[in-house]
Amino acid sequence: MKKRAWIVFLDESGVSLLPEVRRTYAPRGRTPLLRHRLNWKRASMAAALGYHAADGGRGPRLCFHLKPGSYDTTSLIEVLEQIKTFYAGEPVVLVWDGLSAHWSRGMRAWAAEQGWLTLERLPAYAPELNPVELLWSAIRTRELANLAGDHLADVADAAERGIHRVCSSEQLPWSFLTHTGLTIHPQSPQN
C-alpha cells in the first residue's frame, strides 16, 4: 500500500520597518498619525502550509521561516530541509510559484536527489490559488497593520504572533484552502 503525501503550499513574503498602513478608527476630528522612522531594513518570511492528502483528520500543518534579507536558492534549500524535518520524512508534494530560485539549476539538482519531495508549479499569475497568500493577508491586516516598529525584531515578533494565531485556530488554515477553490480530499462518486 502506497503512503499518501502531504500537499504543501509554499510562498515567501517580505516585511520591513515601513508600516502596513490600514484604516483605523479615531475620535471625530482627531486624525490618527502614524509616526515611523524611514528605514528600508527588510526581512523575508517563508511559510509552508500543508494538508494531508488522505487523512483530513490530521489537520493542516504550518511551517514558518524568517530571515534577514531575501531568499535565494541556497536559503530556500535550507527552508526545504526544515520542511523535511517538520514532516518527519513523509512524502511531500510541494506546490509553489515560478520564482526563479524555485526552478534554478541548483534547486532542480537538489530536489532530484530527494526521495520524499515532489515539486509542482502553480500557474503563472495565479496567486489566488495559493492558500499561503491568504495567510500573509491575514497577518498584514491584523498583527502588522499600522505597526511602526523601531527595530526589525519588532516586526518579526508581530509576524510570529500572527503565525501562532493562525496555528491556534482549527478553521483558519482550512478557510485559506477553501477560499482558493482547491480541494485536497476528492469526493467519492455518488452511485
mmCIF file of C-alpha atoms in Angstrom:
data_model
loop_
_atom_site.group_PDB
_atom_site.id
_atom_site.type_symbol
_atom_site.label_atom_id
_atom_site.label_comp_id
_atom_site.label_asym_id
_atom_site.label_seq_id
_atom_site.Cartn_x
_atom_site.Cartn_y
_atom_site.Cartn_z
ATOM 1 C CA MET A 1 0.000 0.000 0.000
ATOM 2 C CA LYS A 2 1.463 3.357 -1.057
ATOM 3 C CA LYS A 3 1.669 6.080 1.559
ATOM 4 C CA ARG A 4 -0.298 9.227 0.695
ATOM 5 C CA ALA A 5 1.548 12.514 0.669
ATOM 6 C CA TRP A 6 1.155 15.881 2.270
ATOM 7 C CA ILE A 7 0.154 18.618 -0.188
ATOM 8 C CA VAL A 8 2.234 21.604 0.921
ATOM 9 C CA PHE A 9 1.863 25.130 -0.471
ATOM 10 C CA LEU A 10 4.920 27.368 -0.017
ATOM 11 C CA ASP A 11 5.288 31.083 -0.532
ATOM 12 C CA GLU A 12 7.657 33.849 0.508
ATOM 13 C CA SER A 13 6.874 37.389 1.552
ATOM 14 C CA GLY A 14 8.746 40.331 2.965
ATOM 15 C CA VAL A 15 8.343 42.662 5.922
ATOM 16 C CA SER A 16 10.083 45.916 6.639
ATOM 17 C CA LEU A 17 10.126 48.777 9.106
ATOM 18 C CA LEU A 18 7.800 50.709 6.811
ATOM 19 C CA PRO A 19 4.343 50.137 8.318
ATOM 20 C CA GLU A 20 1.440 48.418 6.571
ATOM 21 C CA VAL A 21 -0.993 51.344 6.566
ATOM 22 C CA ARG A 22 -4.582 50.256 7.194
ATOM 23 C CA ARG A 23 -7.794 52.040 8.058
ATOM 24 C CA THR A 24 -8.495 52.592 11.713
ATOM 25 C CA TYR A 25 -10.963 54.352 13.964
ATOM 26 C CA ALA A 26 -10.367 57.547 15.909
ATOM 27 C CA PRO A 27 -12.478 60.128 17.697
ATOM 28 C CA ARG A 28 -14.118 62.628 15.376
ATOM 29 C CA GLY A 29 -11.757 65.437 14.473
ATOM 30 C CA ARG A 30 -8.616 63.570 15.580
ATOM 31 C CA THR A 31 -6.928 62.095 12.555
ATOM 32 C CA PRO A 32 -4.598 59.312 13.679
ATOM 33 C CA LEU A 33 -0.927 59.874 12.887
ATOM 34 C CA LEU A 34 1.448 57.045 12.156
ATOM 35 C CA ARG A 35 4.999 58.055 13.029
ATOM 36 C CA HIS A 36 7.841 55.859 11.909
ATOM 37 C CA ARG A 37 11.483 56.006 11.003
ATOM 38 C CA LEU A 38 12.033 55.960 7.285
ATOM 39 C CA ASN A 39 14.065 52.778 7.236
ATOM 40 C CA TRP A 40 14.292 50.209 4.457
ATOM 41 C CA LYS A 41 15.549 47.270 6.516
ATOM 42 C CA ARG A 42 13.793 44.130 5.330
ATOM 43 C CA ALA A 43 13.320 40.547 6.383
ATOM 44 C CA SER A 44 11.898 37.690 4.374
ATOM 45 C CA MET A 45 9.383 35.128 5.534
ATOM 46 C CA ALA A 46 8.574 31.741 4.076
ATOM 47 C CA ALA A 47 5.555 29.686 5.083
ATOM 48 C CA ALA A 48 4.649 26.149 4.097
ATOM 49 C CA LEU A 49 1.012 25.246 4.718
ATOM 50 C CA GLY A 50 0.373 21.520 4.391
ATOM 51 C CA TYR A 51 -2.768 19.431 4.118
ATOM 52 C CA HIS A 52 -2.684 15.640 4.275
ATOM 53 C CA ALA A 53 -3.990 14.129 1.033
ATOM 54 C CA ALA A 54 -5.527 11.018 2.574
ATOM 55 C CA ASP A 55 -6.425 11.930 6.144
ATOM 56 C CA GLY A 56 -8.216 15.250 6.663
ATOM 57 C CA GLY A 57 -8.369 14.443 10.364
ATOM 58 C CA ARG A 58 -4.636 15.047 10.688
ATOM 59 C CA GLY A 59 -5.309 18.745 10.237
ATOM 60 C CA PRO A 60 -3.284 21.381 8.423
ATOM 61 C CA ARG A 61 0.325 21.989 9.453
ATOM 62 C CA LEU A 62 2.155 25.290 9.144
ATOM 63 C CA CYS A 63 5.930 25.621 8.959
ATOM 64 C CA PHE A 64 7.370 29.155 9.156
ATOM 65 C CA HIS A 65 10.847 30.550 8.449
ATOM 66 C CA LEU A 66 12.121 34.100 8.891
ATOM 67 C CA LYS A 67 15.471 35.563 7.826
ATOM 68 C CA PRO A 68 17.062 38.968 7.214
ATOM 69 C CA GLY A 69 17.469 39.896 3.564
ATOM 70 C CA SER A 70 15.912 37.899 0.772
ATOM 71 C CA TYR A 71 15.723 34.269 -0.271
ATOM 72 C CA ASP A 72 17.939 32.683 -2.889
ATOM 73 C CA THR A 73 18.383 29.058 -3.950
ATOM 74 C CA THR A 74 20.717 28.224 -1.054
ATOM 75 C CA SER A 75 18.477 29.697 1.642
ATOM 76 C CA LEU A 76 15.380 28.071 0.110
ATOM 77 C CA ILE A 77 17.127 24.692 0.247
ATOM 78 C CA GLU A 78 17.651 25.353 3.972
ATOM 79 C CA VAL A 79 13.909 26.024 4.282
ATOM 80 C CA LEU A 80 13.147 22.773 2.452
ATOM 81 C CA GLU A 81 15.473 20.895 4.815
ATOM 82 C CA GLN A 82 13.463 22.380 7.695
ATOM 83 C CA ILE A 83 10.260 21.209 5.986
ATOM 84 C CA LYS A 84 11.706 17.702 5.613
ATOM 85 C CA THR A 85 12.319 17.585 9.363
ATOM 86 C CA PHE A 86 8.930 19.158 10.101
ATOM 87 C CA TYR A 87 7.101 16.458 8.124
ATOM 88 C CA ALA A 88 9.398 13.724 9.518
ATOM 89 C CA GLY A 89 10.411 12.498 6.067
ATOM 90 C CA GLU A 90 6.825 11.749 4.979
ATOM 91 C CA PRO A 91 6.187 12.215 1.245
ATOM 92 C CA VAL A 92 5.533 15.852 0.343
ATOM 93 C CA VAL A 93 4.153 17.340 -2.862
ATOM 94 C CA LEU A 94 5.341 20.945 -2.722
ATOM 95 C CA VAL A 95 3.296 23.470 -4.696
ATOM 96 C CA TRP A 96 4.867 26.868 -5.289
ATOM 97 C CA ASP A 97 5.060 29.688 -7.812
ATOM 98 C CA GLY A 98 7.537 30.382 -10.592
ATOM 99 C CA LEU A 99 10.119 32.367 -8.618
ATOM 100 C CA SER A 100 13.468 31.921 -10.354
ATOM 101 C CA ALA A 101 15.077 30.480 -7.192
ATOM 102 C CA HIS A 102 12.362 27.789 -7.122
ATOM 103 C CA TRP A 103 13.336 26.480 -10.538
ATOM 104 C CA SER A 104 17.053 27.258 -10.674
ATOM 105 C CA ARG A 105 19.511 24.630 -11.826
ATOM 106 C CA GLY A 106 20.782 24.189 -8.254
ATOM 107 C CA MET A 107 17.273 23.749 -6.853
ATOM 108 C CA ARG A 108 16.301 21.206 -9.516
ATOM 109 C CA ALA A 109 19.518 19.230 -8.907
ATOM 110 C CA TRP A 110 18.954 19.224 -5.143
ATOM 111 C CA ALA A 111 15.262 18.246 -5.484
ATOM 112 C CA ALA A 112 16.127 15.367 -7.849
ATOM 113 C CA GLU A 113 18.094 13.745 -5.005
ATOM 114 C CA GLN A 114 15.203 13.988 -2.535
ATOM 115 C CA GLY A 115 13.029 10.875 -2.466
ATOM 116 C CA TRP A 116 10.484 12.487 -0.137
ATOM 117 C CA LEU A 117 9.831 15.572 -2.302
ATOM 118 C CA THR A 118 7.878 16.199 -5.487
ATOM 119 C CA LEU A 119 7.765 19.761 -6.867
ATOM 120 C CA GLU A 120 4.719 21.203 -8.641
ATOM 121 C CA ARG A 121 4.372 24.675 -10.085
ATOM 122 C CA LEU A 122 1.360 26.934 -9.755
ATOM 123 C CA PRO A 123 0.133 28.520 -12.989
ATOM 124 C CA ALA A 124 1.725 31.860 -13.805
ATOM 125 C CA TYR A 125 -0.005 34.926 -12.358
ATOM 126 C CA ALA A 126 -2.319 32.855 -10.152
ATOM 127 C CA PRO A 127 -1.546 33.828 -6.542
ATOM 128 C CA GLU A 128 -5.232 33.277 -5.729
ATOM 129 C CA LEU A 129 -4.536 29.517 -5.923
ATOM 130 C CA ASN A 130 -2.001 29.596 -3.093
ATOM 131 C CA PRO A 131 -3.535 29.495 0.421
ATOM 132 C CA VAL A 132 -0.320 30.953 1.878
ATOM 133 C CA GLU A 133 -1.147 34.254 0.148
ATOM 134 C CA LEU A 134 -4.238 34.400 2.380
ATOM 135 C CA LEU A 135 -2.054 33.694 5.399
ATOM 136 C CA TRP A 136 0.094 36.732 4.522
ATOM 137 C CA SER A 137 -3.043 38.822 4.091
ATOM 138 C CA ALA A 138 -4.400 37.716 7.489
ATOM 139 C CA ILE A 139 -1.149 38.685 9.217
ATOM 140 C CA ARG A 140 -0.798 42.016 7.391
ATOM 141 C CA THR A 141 -4.337 43.118 8.218
ATOM 142 C CA ARG A 142 -4.061 42.276 11.903
ATOM 143 C CA GLU A 143 -0.627 41.906 13.502
ATOM 144 C CA LEU A 144 1.306 44.087 11.039
ATOM 145 C CA ALA A 145 -1.409 46.696 10.450
ATOM 146 C CA ASN A 146 -0.151 50.191 11.317
ATOM 147 C CA LEU A 147 2.848 48.736 13.164
ATOM 148 C CA ALA A 148 5.661 51.267 13.308
ATOM 149 C CA GLY A 149 8.445 49.248 14.896
ATOM 150 C CA ASP A 150 11.773 50.723 15.897
ATOM 151 C CA HIS A 151 13.645 47.527 15.075
ATOM 152 C CA LEU A 152 13.187 44.765 12.554
ATOM 153 C CA ALA A 153 12.803 42.393 15.519
ATOM 154 C CA ASP A 154 9.554 44.200 16.467
ATOM 155 C CA VAL A 155 8.089 43.466 13.043
ATOM 156 C CA ALA A 156 9.390 39.878 13.095
ATOM 157 C CA ASP A 157 7.839 39.295 16.529
ATOM 158 C CA ALA A 158 4.490 40.616 15.291
ATOM 159 C CA ALA A 159 4.646 38.315 12.244
ATOM 160 C CA GLU A 160 5.396 35.340 14.502
ATOM 161 C CA ARG A 161 2.440 36.269 16.739
ATOM 162 C CA GLY A 162 0.275 36.169 13.618
ATOM 163 C CA ILE A 163 1.617 32.736 12.705
ATOM 164 C CA HIS A 164 0.840 31.480 16.220
ATOM 165 C CA ARG A 165 -2.686 32.923 15.982
ATOM 166 C CA VAL A 166 -3.302 31.079 12.720
ATOM 167 C CA CYS A 167 -1.805 27.844 14.100
ATOM 168 C CA SER A 168 -4.034 28.003 17.178
ATOM 169 C CA SER A 169 -7.173 28.108 15.028
ATOM 170 C CA GLU A 170 -8.557 24.852 13.686
ATOM 171 C CA GLN A 171 -10.671 26.512 10.976
ATOM 172 C CA LEU A 172 -8.474 29.338 9.692
ATOM 173 C CA PRO A 173 -5.960 27.224 7.698
ATOM 174 C CA TRP A 174 -8.862 25.251 6.185
ATOM 175 C CA SER A 175 -10.604 28.514 5.241
ATOM 176 C CA PHE A 176 -7.486 29.615 3.340
ATOM 177 C CA LEU A 177 -7.684 26.434 1.240
ATOM 178 C CA THR A 178 -11.447 26.761 0.768
ATOM 179 C CA HIS A 179 -11.047 30.344 -0.441
ATOM 180 C CA THR A 180 -8.710 29.183 -3.227
ATOM 181 C CA GLY A 181 -11.409 26.852 -4.586
ATOM 182 C CA LEU A 182 -8.999 23.903 -4.482
ATOM 183 C CA THR A 183 -9.800 20.609 -2.769
ATOM 184 C CA ILE A 184 -7.385 18.114 -1.281
ATOM 185 C CA HIS A 185 -9.826 15.315 -0.491
ATOM 186 C CA PRO A 186 -11.863 14.411 -3.573
ATOM 187 C CA GLN A 187 -15.493 13.485 -3.030
ATOM 188 C CA SER A 188 -16.289 9.833 -3.547
ATOM 189 C CA PRO A 189 -18.634 9.337 -6.512
ATOM 190 C CA GLN A 190 -22.337 9.010 -5.755
ATOM 191 C CA ASN A 191 -23.958 5.842 -7.144
#
